[in-house]
Tab-separated table of C-alpha atoms (C1' of nucleotides) in Angstrom:
chain	number	residue	atom	x	y	z
H	99	UNK	CA	-23.072	-28.697	-13.206
H	100	UNK	CA	-25.760	-31.182	-13.073
H	101	UNK	CA	-25.684	-33.294	-9.334
H	102	UNK	CA	-25.893	-30.256	-7.346
H	103	UNK	CA	-25.204	-33.463	-4.402
H	104	UNK	CA	-21.701	-34.136	-6.461
H	105	UNK	CA	-20.580	-31.012	-6.166
H	106	UNK	CA	-18.781	-31.840	-2.470
H	107	UNK	CA	-17.401	-34.772	-3.711
H	108	UNK	CA	-15.780	-33.497	-6.307
H	109	UNK	CA	-13.441	-30.898	-4.511
H	110	UNK	CA	-12.841	-33.398	-2.159
H	111	UNK	CA	-11.071	-36.377	-4.879
H	112	UNK	CA	-9.986	-33.011	-6.817
H	113	UNK	CA	-7.891	-32.607	-3.449
H	114	UNK	CA	-6.978	-36.196	-1.901
H	115	UNK	CA	-6.169	-37.362	-5.657
H	116	UNK	CA	-5.224	-34.063	-7.692
H	117	UNK	CA	-6.479	-34.719	-11.275
H	118	UNK	CA	-4.554	-33.925	-14.499
H	119	UNK	CA	-5.978	-30.527	-14.877
H	120	UNK	CA	-5.161	-29.365	-11.398
H	121	UNK	CA	-1.386	-31.234	-11.660
H	122	UNK	CA	-1.173	-29.018	-14.393
H	123	UNK	CA	-2.364	-25.617	-12.305
H	124	UNK	CA	0.291	-26.096	-9.926
H	125	UNK	CA	2.759	-26.667	-12.289
H	126	UNK	CA	2.138	-24.221	-14.368
H	127	UNK	CA	1.771	-21.152	-10.632
H	128	UNK	CA	4.964	-22.643	-9.900
H	129	UNK	CA	6.432	-21.623	-13.078
H	130	UNK	CA	5.066	-18.285	-12.792
H	131	UNK	CA	6.192	-17.700	-10.038
H	132	UNK	CA	9.751	-19.113	-10.240
H	133	UNK	CA	10.377	-17.119	-13.569
H	134	UNK	CA	9.510	-14.280	-11.296
H	135	UNK	CA	11.822	-14.400	-8.143
H	136	UNK	CA	14.123	-15.634	-10.995
H	137	UNK	CA	14.253	-12.404	-12.614
H	138	UNK	CA	13.395	-10.318	-9.879
H	139	UNK	CA	16.387	-11.175	-7.802
H	140	UNK	CA	18.540	-10.566	-10.962
H	141	UNK	CA	17.433	-7.516	-12.400
H	142	UNK	CA	15.325	-5.932	-9.142
H	143	UNK	CA	11.473	-5.830	-8.649
H	144	UNK	CA	10.739	-2.418	-10.992
H	145	UNK	CA	13.199	-3.369	-13.922
H	146	UNK	CA	11.495	-6.412	-15.067
H	147	UNK	CA	7.950	-6.149	-16.603
H	148	UNK	CA	5.397	-8.820	-16.106
H	149	UNK	CA	5.388	-9.322	-19.423
H	150	UNK	CA	8.787	-10.673	-19.220
H	151	UNK	CA	8.041	-13.130	-16.912
H	152	UNK	CA	4.677	-14.151	-18.311
H	153	UNK	CA	7.246	-14.539	-21.024
H	154	UNK	CA	10.071	-16.529	-19.396
H	155	UNK	CA	7.738	-18.736	-17.439
H	156	UNK	CA	6.041	-19.719	-21.659
H	157	UNK	CA	2.963	-17.833	-20.748
H	158	UNK	CA	0.298	-15.418	-21.954
H	159	UNK	CA	0.547	-12.094	-19.733
H	160	UNK	CA	-3.825	-12.260	-19.229
H	161	UNK	CA	-3.327	-16.308	-17.991
H	162	UNK	CA	-0.299	-14.599	-15.733
H	163	UNK	CA	-2.419	-12.245	-14.328
H	164	UNK	CA	-5.530	-14.977	-13.503
H	165	UNK	CA	-2.966	-16.396	-10.698
H	166	UNK	CA	-1.581	-13.491	-9.198
H	167	UNK	CA	-4.062	-10.559	-9.219
H	168	UNK	CA	-1.066	-8.380	-9.336
H	169	UNK	CA	2.232	-7.811	-9.818
H	170	UNK	CA	3.803	-7.159	-6.009
H	171	UNK	CA	1.940	-10.360	-5.685
H	172	UNK	CA	4.352	-12.687	-7.386
H	173	UNK	CA	6.845	-12.348	-4.418
H	174	UNK	CA	4.327	-11.939	-1.308
H	175	UNK	CA	1.940	-14.960	-2.623
H	176	UNK	CA	5.216	-16.583	-0.637
H	177	UNK	CA	4.252	-15.199	2.729
H	178	UNK	CA	0.645	-15.491	2.562
H	179	UNK	CA	0.713	-18.535	5.537
H	180	UNK	CA	2.528	-15.513	8.024
H	181	UNK	CA	-0.554	-13.736	7.481
H	182	UNK	CA	-2.215	-15.745	9.777
H	183	UNK	CA	0.397	-17.011	12.149
H	184	UNK	CA	0.175	-14.919	15.107
H	185	UNK	CA	-3.482	-15.968	15.100
H	186	UNK	CA	-2.424	-19.501	14.342
H	187	UNK	CA	-0.026	-19.451	17.888
H	188	UNK	CA	-2.702	-18.065	20.060
H	189	UNK	CA	-4.831	-21.614	19.089
H	190	UNK	CA	-2.678	-23.517	19.678
H	191	UNK	CA	-1.281	-22.241	22.416
H	192	UNK	CA	-0.995	-25.276	25.244
H	193	UNK	CA	-4.035	-24.774	27.772
H	194	UNK	CA	-3.020	-22.271	30.148
H	195	UNK	CA	-0.626	-20.716	28.904
H	196	UNK	CA	-1.341	-16.870	28.305
H	197	UNK	CA	-1.686	-15.473	24.536
H	198	UNK	CA	0.937	-13.336	24.823
H	199	UNK	CA	3.907	-15.535	26.423
H	200	UNK	CA	2.837	-18.633	23.375
H	201	UNK	CA	3.720	-15.180	21.365
H	202	UNK	CA	6.882	-14.649	22.636
H	203	UNK	CA	8.245	-17.907	22.910
H	204	UNK	CA	7.036	-18.207	19.283
H	205	UNK	CA	8.738	-15.765	18.298
H	206	UNK	CA	11.976	-16.999	20.682
H	207	UNK	CA	11.960	-20.109	18.915
H	208	UNK	CA	12.183	-18.122	15.573
H	209	UNK	CA	14.926	-16.234	16.354
H	210	UNK	CA	16.501	-19.740	17.695
H	211	UNK	CA	15.867	-21.095	14.109
H	212	UNK	CA	16.722	-18.626	11.652
H	213	UNK	CA	13.678	-18.205	10.627
H	214	UNK	CA	14.162	-15.815	7.892
H	215	UNK	CA	10.157	-14.322	8.745
H	216	UNK	CA	11.695	-13.182	12.558
H	217	UNK	CA	14.737	-10.959	10.215
H	218	UNK	CA	17.351	-13.327	11.408
H	219	UNK	CA	18.165	-15.023	8.659
H	220	UNK	CA	21.421	-14.691	6.732
H	221	UNK	CA	21.492	-17.048	3.477
H	222	UNK	CA	22.627	-14.943	0.254
H	223	UNK	CA	18.853	-16.396	-0.908
H	224	UNK	CA	17.364	-15.199	1.552
H	225	UNK	CA	19.147	-11.224	2.175
H	226	UNK	CA	18.687	-11.299	-1.547
H	227	UNK	CA	15.280	-11.039	-1.419
H	228	UNK	CA	14.416	-9.266	1.797
H	229	UNK	CA	17.021	-6.835	-0.101
H	230	UNK	CA	15.199	-6.303	-3.314
H	231	UNK	CA	11.773	-6.192	-1.043
H	232	UNK	CA	13.015	-2.940	1.241
H	233	UNK	CA	14.093	-1.264	-2.282
H	234	UNK	CA	10.591	-0.809	-3.744
H	235	UNK	CA	8.307	0.998	-2.099
H	236	UNK	CA	5.603	-1.301	-3.865
H	237	UNK	CA	6.571	-4.699	-1.915
H	238	UNK	CA	6.930	-2.482	1.447
H	239	UNK	CA	3.441	-1.081	0.606
H	240	UNK	CA	1.998	-4.727	0.127
H	241	UNK	CA	3.554	-5.699	3.272
H	242	UNK	CA	1.849	-3.382	5.291
H	243	UNK	CA	-0.987	-4.820	3.952
H	244	UNK	CA	-0.094	-8.054	5.164
H	245	UNK	CA	-0.081	-6.587	8.517
H	246	UNK	CA	-3.508	-5.186	8.646
H	247	UNK	CA	-4.271	-8.577	7.771
H	248	UNK	CA	-2.207	-9.847	10.562
H	249	UNK	CA	-4.046	-7.740	12.851
H	250	UNK	CA	-7.530	-8.634	12.000
H	251	UNK	CA	-6.832	-12.524	12.265
H	252	UNK	CA	-4.761	-11.960	15.870
H	253	UNK	CA	-7.764	-10.102	17.297
H	254	UNK	CA	-10.807	-11.835	16.432
H	255	UNK	CA	-7.792	-15.807	17.501
H	256	UNK	CA	-7.563	-13.578	21.379
H	257	UNK	CA	-11.479	-12.983	21.248
H	258	UNK	CA	-12.321	-16.538	20.396
H	259	UNK	CA	-9.821	-18.641	22.721
H	260	UNK	CA	-8.842	-16.280	25.252
H	261	UNK	CA	-12.552	-14.047	25.805
H	262	UNK	CA	-11.001	-10.933	25.439
H	263	UNK	CA	-13.778	-8.078	25.202
H	264	UNK	CA	-13.468	-6.860	21.365
H	265	UNK	CA	-11.961	-4.179	21.930
H	266	UNK	CA	-9.297	-4.566	23.879
H	267	UNK	CA	-8.651	-7.821	21.690
H	268	UNK	CA	-8.722	-5.573	18.922
H	269	UNK	CA	-5.798	-3.221	20.754
H	270	UNK	CA	-3.614	-5.925	22.062
H	271	UNK	CA	-3.604	-7.133	18.389
H	272	UNK	CA	-2.068	-3.701	16.645
H	273	UNK	CA	-0.090	-3.707	19.919
H	274	UNK	CA	1.696	-7.215	19.117
H	275	UNK	CA	2.214	-7.035	15.510
H	276	UNK	CA	3.636	-3.876	15.576
H	277	UNK	CA	5.656	-4.945	18.098
H	278	UNK	CA	6.987	-7.735	16.571
H	279	UNK	CA	6.975	-6.399	13.072
H	280	UNK	CA	10.004	-3.786	14.541
H	281	UNK	CA	11.576	-6.732	15.702
H	282	UNK	CA	11.775	-8.483	12.986
H	283	UNK	CA	11.689	-5.564	10.983
H	284	UNK	CA	15.062	-4.125	12.498
H	285	UNK	CA	16.803	-7.549	11.974
H	286	UNK	CA	16.285	-7.795	8.024
H	287	UNK	CA	18.007	-4.413	8.028
H	288	UNK	CA	20.751	-5.243	10.086
H	289	UNK	CA	21.514	-8.327	7.977
H	290	UNK	CA	20.757	-6.425	4.870
H	291	UNK	CA	23.503	-4.492	6.196
H	292	UNK	CA	25.692	-7.027	6.302
H	293	UNK	CA	25.661	-7.916	10.291
H	294	UNK	CA	25.909	-12.247	10.400
H	295	UNK	CA	22.815	-13.932	12.129
H	296	UNK	CA	25.148	-15.746	14.206
H	297	UNK	CA	26.695	-12.892	15.864
H	298	UNK	CA	23.508	-10.499	15.979
H	299	UNK	CA	21.492	-13.376	17.541
H	300	UNK	CA	22.197	-13.131	21.479
H	301	UNK	CA	21.361	-8.925	20.945
H	302	UNK	CA	18.094	-10.369	18.907
H	303	UNK	CA	17.058	-12.435	21.508
H	304	UNK	CA	17.593	-9.914	24.297
H	305	UNK	CA	15.336	-7.180	22.178
H	306	UNK	CA	13.226	-9.440	21.970
H	307	UNK	CA	12.162	-10.052	25.504
H	308	UNK	CA	12.779	-6.592	26.293
H	309	UNK	CA	10.084	-5.965	23.800
H	310	UNK	CA	7.895	-8.383	25.358
H	311	UNK	CA	8.373	-7.175	29.069
H	312	UNK	CA	6.931	-4.012	27.291
H	313	UNK	CA	4.210	-5.085	25.209
H	314	UNK	CA	3.480	-7.573	29.384
H	315	UNK	CA	3.952	-4.461	31.514
H	316	UNK	CA	3.035	-1.572	29.911
H	317	UNK	CA	5.313	1.681	28.841
H	318	UNK	CA	4.616	3.462	32.473
H	319	UNK	CA	7.064	6.246	32.275
H	320	UNK	CA	8.545	6.799	29.315
H	321	UNK	CA	10.573	9.788	31.347
H	322	UNK	CA	13.968	8.753	33.571
H	323	UNK	CA	12.750	10.100	36.990
H	324	UNK	CA	14.604	13.569	36.914
J	103	UNK	CA	9.238	32.880	16.555
J	104	UNK	CA	12.398	33.258	17.639
J	105	UNK	CA	14.881	35.803	14.851
J	106	UNK	CA	17.002	33.428	12.669
J	107	UNK	CA	17.659	36.056	10.533
J	108	UNK	CA	20.522	35.340	7.859
J	109	UNK	CA	19.898	32.149	6.258
J	110	UNK	CA	16.497	31.723	6.982
J	111	UNK	CA	15.814	35.186	5.919
J	112	UNK	CA	15.730	34.641	2.493
J	113	UNK	CA	12.860	32.127	2.920
J	114	UNK	CA	10.814	34.017	5.445
J	115	UNK	CA	10.801	36.726	2.820
J	116	UNK	CA	9.360	34.247	0.050
J	117	UNK	CA	6.691	33.600	2.804
J	118	UNK	CA	6.111	36.599	3.611
J	119	UNK	CA	5.810	38.478	0.535
J	120	UNK	CA	5.081	35.839	-1.899
J	121	UNK	CA	5.495	36.470	-5.750
J	122	UNK	CA	3.267	36.017	-8.402
J	123	UNK	CA	5.427	33.321	-9.520
J	124	UNK	CA	4.474	32.095	-5.994
J	125	UNK	CA	1.025	32.927	-5.844
J	126	UNK	CA	0.458	31.884	-9.172
J	127	UNK	CA	1.401	27.886	-7.815
J	128	UNK	CA	0.190	28.515	-4.543
J	129	UNK	CA	-3.411	28.675	-6.589
J	130	UNK	CA	-3.018	26.008	-8.723
J	131	UNK	CA	-1.658	23.932	-6.264
J	132	UNK	CA	-5.719	24.422	-5.011
J	133	UNK	CA	-7.618	24.524	-8.113
J	134	UNK	CA	-5.780	21.200	-8.714
J	135	UNK	CA	-6.834	19.901	-5.470
J	136	UNK	CA	-10.089	21.076	-5.117
J	137	UNK	CA	-11.313	19.465	-8.504
J	138	UNK	CA	-10.171	16.550	-7.529
J	139	UNK	CA	-11.864	16.198	-4.536
J	140	UNK	CA	-14.850	18.095	-5.977
J	141	UNK	CA	-14.507	14.996	-8.715
J	142	UNK	CA	-14.303	11.564	-6.414
J	143	UNK	CA	-16.738	12.810	-3.885
J	144	UNK	CA	-19.180	12.653	-6.626
J	145	UNK	CA	-18.262	10.074	-8.918
J	146	UNK	CA	-15.379	8.074	-6.468
J	147	UNK	CA	-11.392	8.262	-6.419
J	148	UNK	CA	-11.474	4.831	-8.981
J	149	UNK	CA	-13.859	6.436	-11.066
J	150	UNK	CA	-12.259	9.487	-11.769
J	151	UNK	CA	-9.362	9.678	-14.311
J	152	UNK	CA	-6.019	12.039	-13.504
J	153	UNK	CA	-6.710	13.187	-16.886
J	154	UNK	CA	-10.293	14.236	-15.821
J	155	UNK	CA	-9.170	16.246	-13.042
J	156	UNK	CA	-6.624	18.084	-15.039
J	157	UNK	CA	-8.755	18.858	-17.187
J	158	UNK	CA	-11.322	20.366	-14.559
J	159	UNK	CA	-8.661	22.262	-13.714
J	160	UNK	CA	-7.698	23.832	-16.761
J	161	UNK	CA	-3.998	22.271	-16.588
J	162	UNK	CA	-2.352	19.582	-17.938
J	163	UNK	CA	-1.921	15.837	-17.272
J	164	UNK	CA	2.212	16.818	-17.023
J	165	UNK	CA	1.441	19.417	-14.890
J	166	UNK	CA	-0.759	17.981	-12.276
J	167	UNK	CA	2.263	15.521	-12.099
J	168	UNK	CA	4.099	18.015	-11.142
J	169	UNK	CA	2.026	19.014	-7.969
J	170	UNK	CA	1.071	15.846	-7.589
J	171	UNK	CA	3.589	13.000	-7.836
J	172	UNK	CA	0.473	10.613	-7.786
J	173	UNK	CA	-3.244	10.364	-8.003
J	174	UNK	CA	-3.663	10.073	-3.585
J	175	UNK	CA	-1.333	13.093	-3.088
J	176	UNK	CA	-4.421	14.580	-4.119
J	177	UNK	CA	-6.333	13.579	-1.587
J	178	UNK	CA	-3.167	12.634	1.102
J	179	UNK	CA	-1.657	15.756	1.054
J	180	UNK	CA	-3.925	17.001	2.799
J	181	UNK	CA	-3.595	14.919	5.997
J	182	UNK	CA	0.163	16.060	5.321
J	183	UNK	CA	0.580	17.858	8.611
J	184	UNK	CA	-1.012	15.102	10.455
J	185	UNK	CA	1.787	13.236	9.912
J	186	UNK	CA	4.114	14.487	12.704
J	187	UNK	CA	1.262	15.807	14.448
J	188	UNK	CA	2.476	13.364	17.355
J	189	UNK	CA	5.739	14.113	16.830
J	190	UNK	CA	4.962	17.977	17.927
J	191	UNK	CA	2.979	17.178	20.628
J	192	UNK	CA	5.582	15.345	21.932
J	193	UNK	CA	7.921	17.937	21.532
J	194	UNK	CA	5.536	21.056	22.496
J	195	UNK	CA	4.488	19.101	26.256
J	196	UNK	CA	4.645	20.596	28.792
J	197	UNK	CA	8.138	19.786	30.666
J	198	UNK	CA	8.068	17.762	33.248
J	199	UNK	CA	4.682	15.674	31.254
J	200	UNK	CA	5.507	11.857	29.966
J	201	UNK	CA	5.051	11.697	26.433
J	202	UNK	CA	2.548	9.130	26.791
J	203	UNK	CA	0.533	11.784	29.636
J	204	UNK	CA	0.689	14.366	26.322
J	205	UNK	CA	-0.032	12.312	23.700
J	206	UNK	CA	-3.412	10.917	25.319
J	207	UNK	CA	-4.609	14.212	26.546
J	208	UNK	CA	-4.168	15.662	22.888
J	209	UNK	CA	-6.084	13.185	21.755
J	210	UNK	CA	-9.145	12.980	24.029
J	211	UNK	CA	-8.839	16.684	23.077
J	212	UNK	CA	-9.294	15.823	20.113
J	213	UNK	CA	-11.946	13.739	20.762
J	214	UNK	CA	-14.061	16.209	22.460
J	215	UNK	CA	-13.217	18.764	19.737
J	216	UNK	CA	-14.633	16.122	17.149
J	217	UNK	CA	-11.356	16.597	15.351
J	218	UNK	CA	-11.653	14.760	11.328
J	219	UNK	CA	-8.495	12.495	12.794
J	220	UNK	CA	-9.812	11.251	15.791
J	221	UNK	CA	-12.205	9.816	13.891
J	222	UNK	CA	-15.379	11.652	15.396
J	223	UNK	CA	-16.709	13.763	13.172
J	224	UNK	CA	-19.743	13.292	10.928
J	225	UNK	CA	-20.290	16.162	9.262
J	226	UNK	CA	-21.156	15.538	5.698
J	227	UNK	CA	-18.510	16.579	4.056
J	228	UNK	CA	-15.971	14.401	6.338
J	229	UNK	CA	-17.962	11.643	6.068
J	230	UNK	CA	-18.182	11.634	2.423
J	231	UNK	CA	-14.441	11.580	2.697
J	232	UNK	CA	-13.678	9.101	4.606
J	233	UNK	CA	-16.206	7.144	3.108
J	234	UNK	CA	-14.284	7.250	-0.124
J	235	UNK	CA	-11.298	6.971	1.295
J	236	UNK	CA	-12.048	3.575	3.291
J	237	UNK	CA	-13.904	2.571	-0.256
J	238	UNK	CA	-10.733	2.510	-1.858
J	239	UNK	CA	-8.044	0.260	-1.409
J	240	UNK	CA	-4.932	2.114	-2.867
J	241	UNK	CA	-5.825	5.348	-0.525
J	242	UNK	CA	-6.120	3.470	2.651
J	243	UNK	CA	-2.970	1.317	1.084
J	244	UNK	CA	-1.612	5.363	1.369
J	245	UNK	CA	-2.545	5.569	4.511
J	246	UNK	CA	-0.748	3.092	6.273
J	247	UNK	CA	2.482	4.602	5.116
J	248	UNK	CA	1.381	7.457	6.263
J	249	UNK	CA	1.189	5.561	9.961
J	250	UNK	CA	4.763	4.589	9.011
J	251	UNK	CA	6.192	8.047	9.034
J	252	UNK	CA	4.459	9.222	11.605
J	253	UNK	CA	6.073	5.655	13.967
J	254	UNK	CA	9.332	7.021	12.230
J	255	UNK	CA	8.655	10.718	13.617
J	256	UNK	CA	7.402	10.147	17.140
J	257	UNK	CA	10.336	7.621	17.384
J	258	UNK	CA	12.402	10.034	17.653
J	259	UNK	CA	10.495	12.858	19.051
J	260	UNK	CA	10.426	10.764	22.042
J	261	UNK	CA	14.802	9.748	21.969
J	262	UNK	CA	15.060	13.170	21.607
J	263	UNK	CA	13.082	14.890	24.563
J	264	UNK	CA	12.957	12.479	26.686
J	265	UNK	CA	16.002	10.544	26.584
J	266	UNK	CA	13.944	6.856	25.383
J	267	UNK	CA	16.269	4.937	24.239
J	268	UNK	CA	16.722	4.247	20.183
J	269	UNK	CA	14.700	0.838	20.362
J	270	UNK	CA	12.642	1.216	23.180
J	271	UNK	CA	11.609	4.803	21.460
J	272	UNK	CA	11.227	2.736	17.958
J	273	UNK	CA	8.775	0.085	20.410
J	274	UNK	CA	6.845	3.204	22.020
J	275	UNK	CA	6.095	4.523	18.778
J	276	UNK	CA	4.482	1.765	16.636
J	277	UNK	CA	2.558	1.037	20.030
J	278	UNK	CA	1.750	4.187	20.384
J	279	UNK	CA	0.600	4.898	16.003
J	280	UNK	CA	-1.117	1.667	16.510
J	281	UNK	CA	-3.132	1.787	19.297
J	282	UNK	CA	-3.938	5.900	18.753
J	283	UNK	CA	-4.467	4.481	14.226
J	284	UNK	CA	-7.375	1.439	16.113
J	285	UNK	CA	-8.948	4.146	18.097
J	286	UNK	CA	-9.181	6.351	15.135
J	287	UNK	CA	-10.389	4.347	12.856
J	288	UNK	CA	-12.970	2.545	14.976
J	289	UNK	CA	-14.533	5.910	15.307
J	290	UNK	CA	-14.499	6.694	11.986
J	291	UNK	CA	-15.881	3.391	10.978
J	292	UNK	CA	-18.753	4.258	12.742
J	293	UNK	CA	-19.155	7.714	12.025
J	294	UNK	CA	-19.706	5.922	8.424
J	295	UNK	CA	-21.510	3.415	9.166
J	296	UNK	CA	-24.177	6.892	10.759
J	297	UNK	CA	-23.451	6.612	14.040
J	298	UNK	CA	-24.096	10.188	15.368
J	299	UNK	CA	-20.648	11.903	16.822
J	300	UNK	CA	-22.182	13.258	19.853
J	301	UNK	CA	-23.989	10.070	20.986
J	302	UNK	CA	-20.366	8.099	20.285
J	303	UNK	CA	-18.559	10.336	22.065
J	304	UNK	CA	-18.950	9.276	25.885
J	305	UNK	CA	-17.893	5.826	24.579
J	306	UNK	CA	-15.731	7.081	22.419
J	307	UNK	CA	-13.581	9.050	25.725
J	308	UNK	CA	-13.952	6.028	27.499
J	309	UNK	CA	-12.075	3.443	24.934
J	310	UNK	CA	-9.068	6.419	24.471
J	311	UNK	CA	-9.153	5.819	28.045
J	312	UNK	CA	-9.128	1.961	28.012
J	313	UNK	CA	-7.118	2.140	25.214
J	314	UNK	CA	-3.847	4.359	27.036
J	315	UNK	CA	-3.967	2.987	30.072
J	316	UNK	CA	-3.226	-0.636	28.190
J	317	UNK	CA	-0.413	1.421	26.695
J	318	UNK	CA	0.960	2.757	29.816
J	319	UNK	CA	0.328	-0.533	31.986
J	320	UNK	CA	1.075	-3.296	29.361
J	321	UNK	CA	-1.371	-5.979	28.339
J	322	UNK	CA	-0.204	-8.051	31.712
J	323	UNK	CA	-2.420	-11.255	31.479
J	324	UNK	CA	-4.737	-11.332	28.531
J	325	UNK	CA	-6.885	-14.358	30.151
J	326	UNK	CA	-9.215	-13.765	32.708
J	327	UNK	CA	-8.129	-15.706	35.622
J	328	UNK	CA	-9.829	-18.939	35.954
U	72	DA	C1'	12.538	45.956	-23.440
U	73	DG	C1'	15.858	41.853	-23.617
U	74	DC	C1'	17.893	37.814	-22.021
U	75	DA	C1'	18.337	33.770	-18.146
U	76	DT	C1'	15.272	30.889	-15.644
U	77	DT	C1'	11.155	28.756	-14.414
U	78	DT	C1'	6.657	26.836	-15.450
U	79	DC	C1'	3.701	25.043	-18.676
U	80	DT	C1'	2.158	22.167	-22.248
U	81	DG	C1'	1.810	18.777	-26.148
U	82	DC	C1'	2.479	14.063	-27.870
U	83	DA	C1'	4.335	9.929	-27.457
U	84	DC	C1'	6.181	5.969	-25.204
U	85	DT	C1'	6.199	2.501	-20.654
U	86	DG	C1'	3.885	-0.907	-18.034
U	87	DA	C1'	-0.146	-2.837	-15.040
U	88	DG	C1'	-3.981	-4.669	-15.545
U	89	DT	C1'	-8.875	-5.609	-17.671
U	90	DA	C1'	-12.496	-7.062	-21.723
U	91	DT	C1'	-13.763	-9.317	-25.288
U	92	DA	C1'	-13.857	-13.004	-28.643
U	93	DC	C1'	-11.749	-17.400	-29.400
U	94	DT	C1'	-9.679	-21.425	-29.773
U	95	DT	C1'	-7.201	-25.838	-27.103
U	96	DT	C1'	-7.065	-29.131	-23.274
U	97	DT	C1'	-9.495	-31.758	-19.458
U	98	DA	C1'	-12.853	-34.229	-17.705
U	99	DC	C1'	-16.810	-36.688	-17.819
U	100	DT	C1'	-20.928	-38.813	-20.121
U	101	DC	C1'	-22.495	-42.459	-23.091
Z	255	DG	C1'	-13.227	-43.692	-27.869
Z	256	DA	C1'	-16.658	-40.507	-28.960
Z	257	DG	C1'	-18.795	-35.995	-27.945
Z	258	DT	C1'	-19.933	-32.489	-25.377
Z	259	DA	C1'	-20.177	-29.360	-21.053
Z	260	DA	C1'	-16.978	-26.405	-18.164
Z	261	DA	C1'	-12.458	-24.575	-17.411
Z	262	DA	C1'	-8.122	-23.039	-18.895
Z	263	DG	C1'	-5.054	-20.533	-22.467
Z	264	DT	C1'	-4.270	-16.983	-25.826
Z	265	DA	C1'	-4.181	-12.420	-29.324
Z	266	DT	C1'	-5.896	-8.427	-29.321
Z	267	DA	C1'	-6.760	-4.003	-28.387
Z	268	DC	C1'	-8.155	-1.450	-24.807
Z	269	DT	C1'	-8.288	2.088	-20.644
Z	270	DC	C1'	-5.501	4.534	-17.335
Z	271	DA	C1'	-1.496	6.301	-14.461
Z	272	DG	C1'	3.050	7.753	-14.696
Z	273	DT	C1'	7.150	8.812	-17.539
Z	274	DG	C1'	10.316	11.356	-21.189
Z	275	DC	C1'	11.308	15.518	-24.059
Z	276	DA	C1'	10.981	19.077	-26.536
Z	277	DG	C1'	9.054	23.450	-27.550
Z	278	DA	C1'	6.185	27.129	-25.719
Z	279	DA	C1'	4.649	30.462	-22.853
Z	280	DA	C1'	5.153	32.995	-18.368
Z	281	DT	C1'	8.049	35.907	-14.670
Z	282	DG	C1'	11.700	38.192	-12.243
Z	283	DC	C1'	15.520	40.653	-12.677
Z	284	DT	C1'	18.475	44.209	-14.988
DNA sequence: AGCATTTCTGCACTGAGTATACTTTTACTC
DNA sequence: GAGTAAAAGTATACTCAGTGCAGAAATGCT
């Protein structure tokens, strides 16, 4: 606290070679999270109290809340990275590539690789987690908050890297996020209903192409010419 | 309205000549809601406990929860109608009109009439309510749930009245809802920041036109040709 | 008026999250 | 390597949202 100059140094050192304190924190964090996921998967999110999670992780309830601000965070913190994923994809795209193209290609790669975030993954573990989330309203609500965060981040990326005007960037962002989310949701629901990922792949890819074409070329006339 | 006599009659009778029990229920419902809004506006949503609302409404806490399933519902039940508003607009559109056109015209009318739902209303009461909602995360989260409901209803309306295929209907619905919501949000935030509605009207209308054009004709290339 | 049904109430409870005051652990300095 | 400040963890007790239950009151029907 004395030398204000060393403050930065301390943090850098902490990150490059984590001290005992830091390592312990990470272990505790993981222990709590693991205990929570295990219990939630076994008994259901609403059927397990945070007190029980704390007990299983051999930590006081107060400490648990020092690591995770809410019960929902015990689950969704694992998805935190994905909140800025679309923004990252747009920023890191090949020069000259259109942002929408970059996002489409990224999503298609996700499908091909059965990335859980694309919804097209039927590994039992992933499936159980998906079902658990879809079954708990508070977790679903929390996912919506994620969407909002993703929208904000993507809008900023569009403004900064494509020079898209403020309003257009916001509008494009909400549309892109909404569409991609709808695609993932659809896949996830199908997996939860027992459809195998490999059997669904072709359809999922076709749907994605269709969805992105709609984004690019617009809804046009929704009523078929009579 | 039409005369759907037999089965419907019972409900119609109940509504046309409400008995004492029914009238009392409505009065209690209103009393609780009014007390809640008044207290929330004065002290803030999070600063007022449901127990205090129940006390002000001269009702037991248990009864309060019989009328409103959650604390948030004390506020958002007033918006319940708007959840299906877009779906209604699509269903009730002039024959031959494109759904998207109907929605655009409806939104523009909302702006012109300073409909609170369009965000373009700076009446002190509306403004205070808006600020209160925007200031309480749990209420904002609840509004997101509304969006989800609106999406579902709109998708169904598109499928049923425009023959839009399942997936396209869902995708169109999420895009339309997301865009309209973004427009409303933007207006509401400007009002909350003190911008007068009349001064904002022209800009809001232009933004809406731009947004719906984007919806209709697509995002195309977001990067300006270099 | 008498009786069944609905509604309301009081009370005690669970469970999430917070405040406080305290102990332990870690990191750093001399 | 002992001393010490800061960080992390704990125990306890609290607030508040929401529920379960058993009984009291109001209402509608005959």
